[in-house]
Amino acid sequence: MEELKKKWRKIEKKYGILIYTVLAIILLHVFSVTSLTTYLLAILAILLLYYFKQESLLPYILGGAIAALALKTVLGLILATDYPAVSVLTSSMLHDDTTEINHYKWLEENMGYNRSYIDSWPIKNGFDVGDLPIVQGSNEYKVGDVIVYEVPGQNIPIIHRIIKINPDGTYMTKGDHNSGLLPFETSVKKEQIKGRVIFIIPKLGYFKVIFHWIFGGM
Protein backbone atom coordinates (compact mmCIF):
# COMPACT_ATOMS: atom_id res chain seq x y z
CA MET A 1 0.00 0.00 0.00
CA GLU A 2 2.80 2.43 0.88
CA GLU A 3 4.47 1.66 -2.43
CA LEU A 4 1.26 2.50 -4.28
CA LYS A 5 0.95 5.76 -2.35
CA LYS A 6 4.50 6.72 -3.30
CA LYS A 7 3.82 5.96 -6.95
CA TRP A 8 0.60 7.97 -6.83
CA ARG A 9 2.38 10.95 -5.26
CA LYS A 10 4.93 10.90 -8.08
CA ILE A 11 2.17 10.78 -10.69
CA GLU A 12 0.19 13.45 -8.86
CA LYS A 13 3.21 15.72 -8.59
CA LYS A 14 3.86 15.45 -12.30
CA TYR A 15 0.35 15.30 -13.75
CA GLY A 16 -1.87 16.36 -10.83
CA ILE A 17 -3.30 19.52 -12.36
CA LEU A 18 -4.21 17.71 -15.57
CA ILE A 19 -5.73 14.71 -13.76
CA TYR A 20 -7.90 16.77 -11.42
CA THR A 21 -8.93 19.21 -14.13
CA VAL A 22 -10.12 16.37 -16.36
CA LEU A 23 -11.96 14.73 -13.45
CA ALA A 24 -13.62 18.03 -12.56
CA ILE A 25 -14.77 18.53 -16.17
CA ILE A 26 -16.15 14.99 -16.31
CA LEU A 27 -18.07 15.48 -13.05
CA LEU A 28 -19.44 18.84 -14.18
CA HIS A 29 -20.63 17.17 -17.38
CA VAL A 30 -22.21 14.27 -15.49
CA PHE A 31 -24.00 16.73 -13.22
CA SER A 32 -25.38 18.38 -16.39
CA VAL A 33 -23.62 21.69 -15.86
CA THR A 34 -24.08 23.76 -19.01
CA SER A 35 -22.54 27.08 -18.00
CA LEU A 36 -19.13 27.74 -19.58
CA THR A 37 -18.43 30.14 -16.71
CA THR A 38 -18.87 27.30 -14.22
CA TYR A 39 -16.37 25.12 -16.09
CA LEU A 40 -13.81 27.91 -16.20
CA LEU A 41 -14.26 28.77 -12.53
CA ALA A 42 -13.93 25.12 -11.51
CA ILE A 43 -10.66 24.86 -13.43
CA LEU A 44 -9.47 28.16 -11.93
CA ALA A 45 -10.27 26.87 -8.43
CA ILE A 46 -8.11 23.79 -9.04
CA LEU A 47 -5.23 25.92 -10.28
CA LEU A 48 -5.51 28.17 -7.22
CA LEU A 49 -5.47 25.18 -4.88
CA TYR A 50 -2.24 24.04 -6.48
CA TYR A 51 -0.77 27.52 -6.39
CA PHE A 52 -1.40 27.79 -2.66
CA LYS A 53 0.01 24.30 -2.09
CA GLN A 54 -3.32 22.85 -1.01
CA GLU A 55 -3.45 20.08 -3.58
CA SER A 56 -4.05 17.53 -0.82
CA LEU A 57 -7.60 18.90 -0.56
CA LEU A 58 -8.44 17.98 -4.12
CA PRO A 59 -9.02 14.25 -3.61
CA TYR A 60 -11.46 15.07 -0.80
CA ILE A 61 -13.29 17.66 -2.87
CA LEU A 62 -13.61 15.31 -5.81
CA GLY A 63 -14.41 12.42 -3.49
CA GLY A 64 -17.30 14.41 -2.07
CA ALA A 65 -18.55 15.19 -5.56
CA ILE A 66 -18.36 11.53 -6.53
CA ALA A 67 -20.23 10.54 -3.34
CA ALA A 68 -22.94 13.09 -4.14
CA LEU A 69 -23.20 11.72 -7.67
CA ALA A 70 -23.48 8.17 -6.33
CA LEU A 71 -26.26 9.21 -3.93
CA LYS A 72 -28.09 11.01 -6.72
CA THR A 73 -27.81 7.92 -8.93
CA VAL A 74 -29.12 5.57 -6.23
CA LEU A 75 -32.01 7.89 -5.36
CA GLY A 76 -32.79 8.25 -9.04
CA LEU A 77 -33.07 4.49 -9.42
CA ILE A 78 -35.25 4.16 -6.32
CA LEU A 79 -37.53 7.07 -7.23
CA ALA A 80 -37.52 6.36 -10.98
CA THR A 81 -36.43 9.82 -12.10
CA ASP A 82 -33.40 11.73 -13.34
CA TYR A 83 -34.19 14.47 -10.82
CA PRO A 84 -34.65 12.77 -7.41
CA ALA A 85 -33.84 16.01 -5.56
CA VAL A 86 -34.07 19.52 -6.99
CA SER A 87 -33.03 22.67 -5.17
CA VAL A 88 -35.54 25.52 -5.28
CA LEU A 89 -33.91 28.54 -6.91
CA THR A 90 -36.90 30.91 -7.17
CA SER A 91 -39.85 31.97 -5.03
CA SER A 92 -42.50 30.94 -7.57
CA MET A 93 -44.02 28.43 -5.12
CA LEU A 94 -43.68 30.57 -1.99
CA HIS A 95 -46.78 31.05 0.17
CA ASP A 96 -46.92 34.45 1.85
CA ASP A 97 -49.30 37.41 2.13
CA THR A 98 -49.86 37.33 -1.66
CA THR A 99 -51.13 33.74 -1.61
CA GLU A 100 -54.74 34.77 -1.13
CA ILE A 101 -54.75 36.71 -4.41
CA ASN A 102 -52.14 34.96 -6.53
CA HIS A 103 -53.13 31.41 -5.59
CA TYR A 104 -56.65 31.05 -4.19
CA LYS A 105 -58.40 33.94 -5.91
CA TRP A 106 -56.66 33.31 -9.23
CA LEU A 107 -57.68 29.65 -9.25
CA GLU A 108 -61.22 30.46 -8.15
CA GLU A 109 -61.71 33.10 -10.84
CA ASN A 110 -59.83 31.48 -13.72
CA MET A 111 -60.32 27.76 -13.10
CA GLY A 112 -63.53 27.66 -11.07
CA TYR A 113 -61.95 25.75 -8.17
CA ASN A 114 -63.14 26.25 -4.60
CA ARG A 115 -60.87 26.65 -1.59
CA SER A 116 -61.57 23.24 -0.08
CA TYR A 117 -60.58 21.54 -3.34
CA ILE A 118 -57.40 23.62 -3.61
CA ASP A 119 -56.48 22.82 0.00
CA SER A 120 -56.81 19.10 -0.71
CA TRP A 121 -53.84 19.24 -3.08
CA PRO A 122 -50.44 17.87 -2.04
CA ILE A 123 -47.72 20.30 -0.91
CA LYS A 124 -50.53 22.75 -0.19
CA ASN A 125 -48.28 25.18 1.71
CA GLY A 126 -45.76 25.53 -1.11
CA PHE A 127 -42.03 25.97 -0.48
CA ASP A 128 -39.31 28.59 -0.59
CA VAL A 129 -35.90 29.28 -2.09
CA GLY A 130 -33.32 26.87 -0.67
CA ASP A 131 -35.77 24.08 0.07
CA LEU A 132 -35.10 20.65 -1.42
CA PRO A 133 -38.10 18.88 -2.99
CA ILE A 134 -37.79 15.10 -3.27
CA VAL A 135 -39.18 13.95 -6.60
CA GLN A 136 -40.67 10.63 -7.70
CA GLY A 137 -41.27 9.58 -11.28
CA SER A 138 -44.77 8.53 -12.30
CA ASN A 139 -46.77 7.43 -15.31
CA GLU A 140 -49.77 9.52 -14.32
CA TYR A 141 -50.20 13.02 -12.96
CA LYS A 142 -53.29 14.78 -11.69
CA VAL A 143 -54.47 18.32 -11.07
CA GLY A 144 -52.82 19.67 -7.93
CA ASP A 145 -49.59 17.70 -8.27
CA VAL A 146 -46.40 19.74 -8.01
CA ILE A 147 -44.21 18.52 -10.85
CA VAL A 148 -40.65 19.01 -12.03
CA TYR A 149 -40.30 19.45 -15.77
CA GLU A 150 -37.87 20.66 -18.38
CA VAL A 151 -38.45 23.53 -20.77
CA PRO A 152 -36.57 23.59 -24.10
CA GLY A 153 -33.92 26.29 -24.06
CA GLN A 154 -33.76 26.50 -20.27
CA ASN A 155 -31.10 24.76 -18.20
CA ILE A 156 -33.00 24.96 -14.91
CA PRO A 157 -36.02 22.67 -14.38
CA ILE A 158 -39.39 24.19 -13.48
CA ILE A 159 -41.11 23.18 -10.22
CA HIS A 160 -44.76 24.23 -10.56
CA ARG A 161 -48.23 22.88 -9.90
CA ILE A 162 -50.57 21.25 -12.42
CA ILE A 163 -53.76 23.30 -12.54
CA LYS A 164 -55.42 21.67 -15.54
CA ILE A 165 -55.13 18.65 -17.82
CA ASN A 166 -55.81 19.76 -21.38
CA PRO A 167 -58.00 17.74 -23.79
CA ASP A 168 -54.88 16.72 -25.76
CA GLY A 169 -53.30 15.22 -22.62
CA THR A 170 -50.84 18.05 -22.01
CA TYR A 171 -50.71 19.87 -18.69
CA MET A 172 -51.22 23.48 -17.67
CA THR A 173 -49.08 24.56 -14.72
CA LYS A 174 -48.65 27.60 -12.50
CA GLY A 175 -46.42 28.69 -9.66
CA ASP A 176 -48.52 29.28 -6.52
CA HIS A 177 -46.75 32.59 -5.92
CA ASN A 178 -47.02 33.82 -9.51
CA SER A 179 -49.80 36.19 -10.54
CA GLY A 180 -50.32 34.38 -13.84
CA LEU A 181 -49.03 31.78 -16.26
CA LEU A 182 -45.66 31.87 -17.96
CA PRO A 183 -45.69 31.35 -21.77
CA PHE A 184 -44.44 27.75 -21.60
CA GLU A 185 -46.97 26.66 -18.96
CA THR A 186 -50.09 26.30 -21.06
CA SER A 187 -49.14 23.02 -22.70
CA VAL A 188 -46.52 20.92 -20.89
CA LYS A 189 -46.01 17.54 -22.53
CA LYS A 190 -45.74 14.39 -20.47
CA GLU A 191 -42.28 13.63 -21.83
CA GLN A 192 -41.05 16.92 -20.35
CA ILE A 193 -42.02 15.86 -16.84
CA LYS A 194 -39.40 14.29 -14.58
CA GLY A 195 -41.69 13.49 -11.66
CA ARG A 196 -43.92 14.81 -8.88
CA VAL A 197 -42.78 16.32 -5.60
CA ILE A 198 -43.57 13.93 -2.75
CA PHE A 199 -42.13 15.90 0.17
CA ILE A 200 -39.91 18.86 1.00
CA ILE A 201 -36.68 19.00 3.00
CA PRO A 202 -36.45 22.62 4.23
CA LYS A 203 -33.30 24.63 3.44
CA LEU A 204 -31.18 21.65 2.43
CA GLY A 205 -30.85 23.00 -1.10
CA TYR A 206 -29.12 26.24 -0.17
CA PHE A 207 -25.72 24.98 -1.28
CA LYS A 208 -27.04 24.74 -4.83
CA VAL A 209 -28.68 28.17 -4.50
CA ILE A 210 -25.38 29.76 -3.47
CA PHE A 211 -23.58 27.87 -6.23
CA HIS A 212 -26.13 29.15 -8.74
CA TRP A 213 -25.82 32.75 -7.53
CA ILE A 214 -22.03 32.65 -7.79
CA PHE A 215 -21.40 30.51 -10.84
CA GLY A 216 -24.57 30.72 -12.90
CA GLY A 217 -27.14 28.14 -14.00
CA MET A 218 -26.68 24.40 -13.93
CSV table of C-alpha atoms in Angstrom, one decimal:
chain,number,residue,atom,x,y,z
A,1,MET,CA,0.0,0.0,0.0
A,2,GLU,CA,2.8,2.4,0.9
A,3,GLU,CA,4.5,1.7,-2.4
A,4,LEU,CA,1.3,2.5,-4.3
A,5,LYS,CA,1.0,5.8,-2.4
A,6,LYS,CA,4.5,6.7,-3.3
A,7,LYS,CA,3.8,6.0,-7.0
A,8,TRP,CA,0.6,8.0,-6.8
A,9,ARG,CA,2.4,11.0,-5.3
A,10,LYS,CA,4.9,10.9,-8.1
A,11,ILE,CA,2.2,10.8,-10.7
A,12,GLU,CA,0.2,13.5,-8.9
A,13,LYS,CA,3.2,15.7,-8.6
A,14,LYS,CA,3.9,15.4,-12.3
A,15,TYR,CA,0.3,15.3,-13.7
A,16,GLY,CA,-1.9,16.4,-10.8
A,17,ILE,CA,-3.3,19.5,-12.4
A,18,LEU,CA,-4.2,17.7,-15.6
A,19,ILE,CA,-5.7,14.7,-13.8
A,20,TYR,CA,-7.9,16.8,-11.4
A,21,THR,CA,-8.9,19.2,-14.1
A,22,VAL,CA,-10.1,16.4,-16.4
A,23,LEU,CA,-12.0,14.7,-13.4
A,24,ALA,CA,-13.6,18.0,-12.6
A,25,ILE,CA,-14.8,18.5,-16.2
A,26,ILE,CA,-16.1,15.0,-16.3
A,27,LEU,CA,-18.1,15.5,-13.1
A,28,LEU,CA,-19.4,18.8,-14.2
A,29,HIS,CA,-20.6,17.2,-17.4
A,30,VAL,CA,-22.2,14.3,-15.5
A,31,PHE,CA,-24.0,16.7,-13.2
A,32,SER,CA,-25.4,18.4,-16.4
A,33,VAL,CA,-23.6,21.7,-15.9
A,34,THR,CA,-24.1,23.8,-19.0
A,35,SER,CA,-22.5,27.1,-18.0
A,36,LEU,CA,-19.1,27.7,-19.6
A,37,THR,CA,-18.4,30.1,-16.7
A,38,THR,CA,-18.9,27.3,-14.2
A,39,TYR,CA,-16.4,25.1,-16.1
A,40,LEU,CA,-13.8,27.9,-16.2
A,41,LEU,CA,-14.3,28.8,-12.5
A,42,ALA,CA,-13.9,25.1,-11.5
A,43,ILE,CA,-10.7,24.9,-13.4
A,44,LEU,CA,-9.5,28.2,-11.9
A,45,ALA,CA,-10.3,26.9,-8.4
A,46,ILE,CA,-8.1,23.8,-9.0
A,47,LEU,CA,-5.2,25.9,-10.3
A,48,LEU,CA,-5.5,28.2,-7.2
A,49,LEU,CA,-5.5,25.2,-4.9
A,50,TYR,CA,-2.2,24.0,-6.5
A,51,TYR,CA,-0.8,27.5,-6.4
A,52,PHE,CA,-1.4,27.8,-2.7
A,53,LYS,CA,0.0,24.3,-2.1
A,54,GLN,CA,-3.3,22.8,-1.0
A,55,GLU,CA,-3.4,20.1,-3.6
A,56,SER,CA,-4.0,17.5,-0.8
A,57,LEU,CA,-7.6,18.9,-0.6
A,58,LEU,CA,-8.4,18.0,-4.1
A,59,PRO,CA,-9.0,14.2,-3.6
A,60,TYR,CA,-11.5,15.1,-0.8
A,61,ILE,CA,-13.3,17.7,-2.9
A,62,LEU,CA,-13.6,15.3,-5.8
A,63,GLY,CA,-14.4,12.4,-3.5
A,64,GLY,CA,-17.3,14.4,-2.1
A,65,ALA,CA,-18.5,15.2,-5.6
A,66,ILE,CA,-18.4,11.5,-6.5
A,67,ALA,CA,-20.2,10.5,-3.3
A,68,ALA,CA,-22.9,13.1,-4.1
A,69,LEU,CA,-23.2,11.7,-7.7
A,70,ALA,CA,-23.5,8.2,-6.3
A,71,LEU,CA,-26.3,9.2,-3.9
A,72,LYS,CA,-28.1,11.0,-6.7
A,73,THR,CA,-27.8,7.9,-8.9
A,74,VAL,CA,-29.1,5.6,-6.2
A,75,LEU,CA,-32.0,7.9,-5.4
A,76,GLY,CA,-32.8,8.2,-9.0
A,77,LEU,CA,-33.1,4.5,-9.4
A,78,ILE,CA,-35.3,4.2,-6.3
A,79,LEU,CA,-37.5,7.1,-7.2
A,80,ALA,CA,-37.5,6.4,-11.0
A,81,THR,CA,-36.4,9.8,-12.1
A,82,ASP,CA,-33.4,11.7,-13.3
A,83,TYR,CA,-34.2,14.5,-10.8
A,84,PRO,CA,-34.6,12.8,-7.4
A,85,ALA,CA,-33.8,16.0,-5.6
A,86,VAL,CA,-34.1,19.5,-7.0
A,87,SER,CA,-33.0,22.7,-5.2
A,88,VAL,CA,-35.5,25.5,-5.3
A,89,LEU,CA,-33.9,28.5,-6.9
A,90,THR,CA,-36.9,30.9,-7.2
A,91,SER,CA,-39.8,32.0,-5.0
A,92,SER,CA,-42.5,30.9,-7.6
A,93,MET,CA,-44.0,28.4,-5.1
A,94,LEU,CA,-43.7,30.6,-2.0
A,95,HIS,CA,-46.8,31.0,0.2
A,96,ASP,CA,-46.9,34.5,1.8
A,97,ASP,CA,-49.3,37.4,2.1
A,98,THR,CA,-49.9,37.3,-1.7
A,99,THR,CA,-51.1,33.7,-1.6
A,100,GLU,CA,-54.7,34.8,-1.1
A,101,ILE,CA,-54.8,36.7,-4.4
A,102,ASN,CA,-52.1,35.0,-6.5
A,103,HIS,CA,-53.1,31.4,-5.6
A,104,TYR,CA,-56.6,31.0,-4.2
A,105,LYS,CA,-58.4,33.9,-5.9
A,106,TRP,CA,-56.7,33.3,-9.2
A,107,LEU,CA,-57.7,29.6,-9.3
A,108,GLU,CA,-61.2,30.5,-8.2
A,109,GLU,CA,-61.7,33.1,-10.8
A,110,ASN,CA,-59.8,31.5,-13.7
A,111,MET,CA,-60.3,27.8,-13.1
A,112,GLY,CA,-63.5,27.7,-11.1
A,113,TYR,CA,-62.0,25.7,-8.2
A,114,ASN,CA,-63.1,26.3,-4.6
A,115,ARG,CA,-60.9,26.6,-1.6
A,116,SER,CA,-61.6,23.2,-0.1
A,117,TYR,CA,-60.6,21.5,-3.3
A,118,ILE,CA,-57.4,23.6,-3.6
A,119,ASP,CA,-56.5,22.8,0.0
A,120,SER,CA,-56.8,19.1,-0.7
A,121,TRP,CA,-53.8,19.2,-3.1
A,122,PRO,CA,-50.4,17.9,-2.0
A,123,ILE,CA,-47.7,20.3,-0.9
A,124,LYS,CA,-50.5,22.8,-0.2
A,125,ASN,CA,-48.3,25.2,1.7
A,126,GLY,CA,-45.8,25.5,-1.1
A,127,PHE,CA,-42.0,26.0,-0.5
A,128,ASP,CA,-39.3,28.6,-0.6
A,129,VAL,CA,-35.9,29.3,-2.1
A,130,GLY,CA,-33.3,26.9,-0.7
A,131,ASP,CA,-35.8,24.1,0.1
A,132,LEU,CA,-35.1,20.6,-1.4
A,133,PRO,CA,-38.1,18.9,-3.0
A,134,ILE,CA,-37.8,15.1,-3.3
A,135,VAL,CA,-39.2,13.9,-6.6
A,136,GLN,CA,-40.7,10.6,-7.7
A,137,GLY,CA,-41.3,9.6,-11.3
A,138,SER,CA,-44.8,8.5,-12.3
A,139,ASN,CA,-46.8,7.4,-15.3
A,140,GLU,CA,-49.8,9.5,-14.3
A,141,TYR,CA,-50.2,13.0,-13.0
A,142,LYS,CA,-53.3,14.8,-11.7
A,143,VAL,CA,-54.5,18.3,-11.1
A,144,GLY,CA,-52.8,19.7,-7.9
A,145,ASP,CA,-49.6,17.7,-8.3
A,146,VAL,CA,-46.4,19.7,-8.0
A,147,ILE,CA,-44.2,18.5,-10.8
A,148,VAL,CA,-40.7,19.0,-12.0
A,149,TYR,CA,-40.3,19.5,-15.8
A,150,GLU,CA,-37.9,20.7,-18.4
A,151,VAL,CA,-38.4,23.5,-20.8
A,152,PRO,CA,-36.6,23.6,-24.1
A,153,GLY,CA,-33.9,26.3,-24.1
A,154,GLN,CA,-33.8,26.5,-20.3
A,155,ASN,CA,-31.1,24.8,-18.2
A,156,ILE,CA,-33.0,25.0,-14.9
A,157,PRO,CA,-36.0,22.7,-14.4
A,158,ILE,CA,-39.4,24.2,-13.5
A,159,ILE,CA,-41.1,23.2,-10.2
A,160,HIS,CA,-44.8,24.2,-10.6
A,161,ARG,CA,-48.2,22.9,-9.9
A,162,ILE,CA,-50.6,21.2,-12.4
A,163,ILE,CA,-53.8,23.3,-12.5
A,164,LYS,CA,-55.4,21.7,-15.5
A,165,ILE,CA,-55.1,18.6,-17.8
A,166,ASN,CA,-55.8,19.8,-21.4
A,167,PRO,CA,-58.0,17.7,-23.8
A,168,ASP,CA,-54.9,16.7,-25.8
A,169,GLY,CA,-53.3,15.2,-22.6
A,170,THR,CA,-50.8,18.1,-22.0
A,171,TYR,CA,-50.7,19.9,-18.7
A,172,MET,CA,-51.2,23.5,-17.7
A,173,THR,CA,-49.1,24.6,-14.7
A,174,LYS,CA,-48.6,27.6,-12.5
A,175,GLY,CA,-46.4,28.7,-9.7
A,176,ASP,CA,-48.5,29.3,-6.5
A,177,HIS,CA,-46.7,32.6,-5.9
A,178,ASN,CA,-47.0,33.8,-9.5
A,179,SER,CA,-49.8,36.2,-10.5
A,180,GLY,CA,-50.3,34.4,-13.8
A,181,LEU,CA,-49.0,31.8,-16.3
A,182,LEU,CA,-45.7,31.9,-18.0
A,183,PRO,CA,-45.7,31.3,-21.8
A,184,PHE,CA,-44.4,27.8,-21.6
A,185,GLU,CA,-47.0,26.7,-19.0
A,186,THR,CA,-50.1,26.3,-21.1
A,187,SER,CA,-49.1,23.0,-22.7
A,188,VAL,CA,-46.5,20.9,-20.9
A,189,LYS,CA,-46.0,17.5,-22.5
A,190,LYS,CA,-45.7,14.4,-20.5
A,191,GLU,CA,-42.3,13.6,-21.8
A,192,GLN,CA,-41.0,16.9,-20.4
A,193,ILE,CA,-42.0,15.9,-16.8
A,194,LYS,CA,-39.4,14.3,-14.6
A,195,GLY,CA,-41.7,13.5,-11.7
A,196,ARG,CA,-43.9,14.8,-8.9
A,197,VAL,CA,-42.8,16.3,-5.6
A,198,ILE,CA,-43.6,13.9,-2.7
A,199,PHE,CA,-42.1,15.9,0.2
A,200,ILE,CA,-39.9,18.9,1.0
A,201,ILE,CA,-36.7,19.0,3.0
A,202,PRO,CA,-36.4,22.6,4.2
A,203,LYS,CA,-33.3,24.6,3.4
A,204,LEU,CA,-31.2,21.6,2.4
A,205,GLY,CA,-30.9,23.0,-1.1
A,206,TYR,CA,-29.1,26.2,-0.2
A,207,PHE,CA,-25.7,25.0,-1.3
A,208,LYS,CA,-27.0,24.7,-4.8
A,209,VAL,CA,-28.7,28.2,-4.5
A,210,ILE,CA,-25.4,29.8,-3.5
A,211,PHE,CA,-23.6,27.9,-6.2
A,212,HIS,CA,-26.1,29.1,-8.7
A,213,TRP,CA,-25.8,32.7,-7.5
A,214,ILE,CA,-22.0,32.6,-7.8
A,215,PHE,CA,-21.4,30.5,-10.8
A,216,GLY,CA,-24.6,30.7,-12.9
A,217,GLY,CA,-27.1,28.1,-14.0
A,218,MET,CA,-26.7,24.4,-13.9
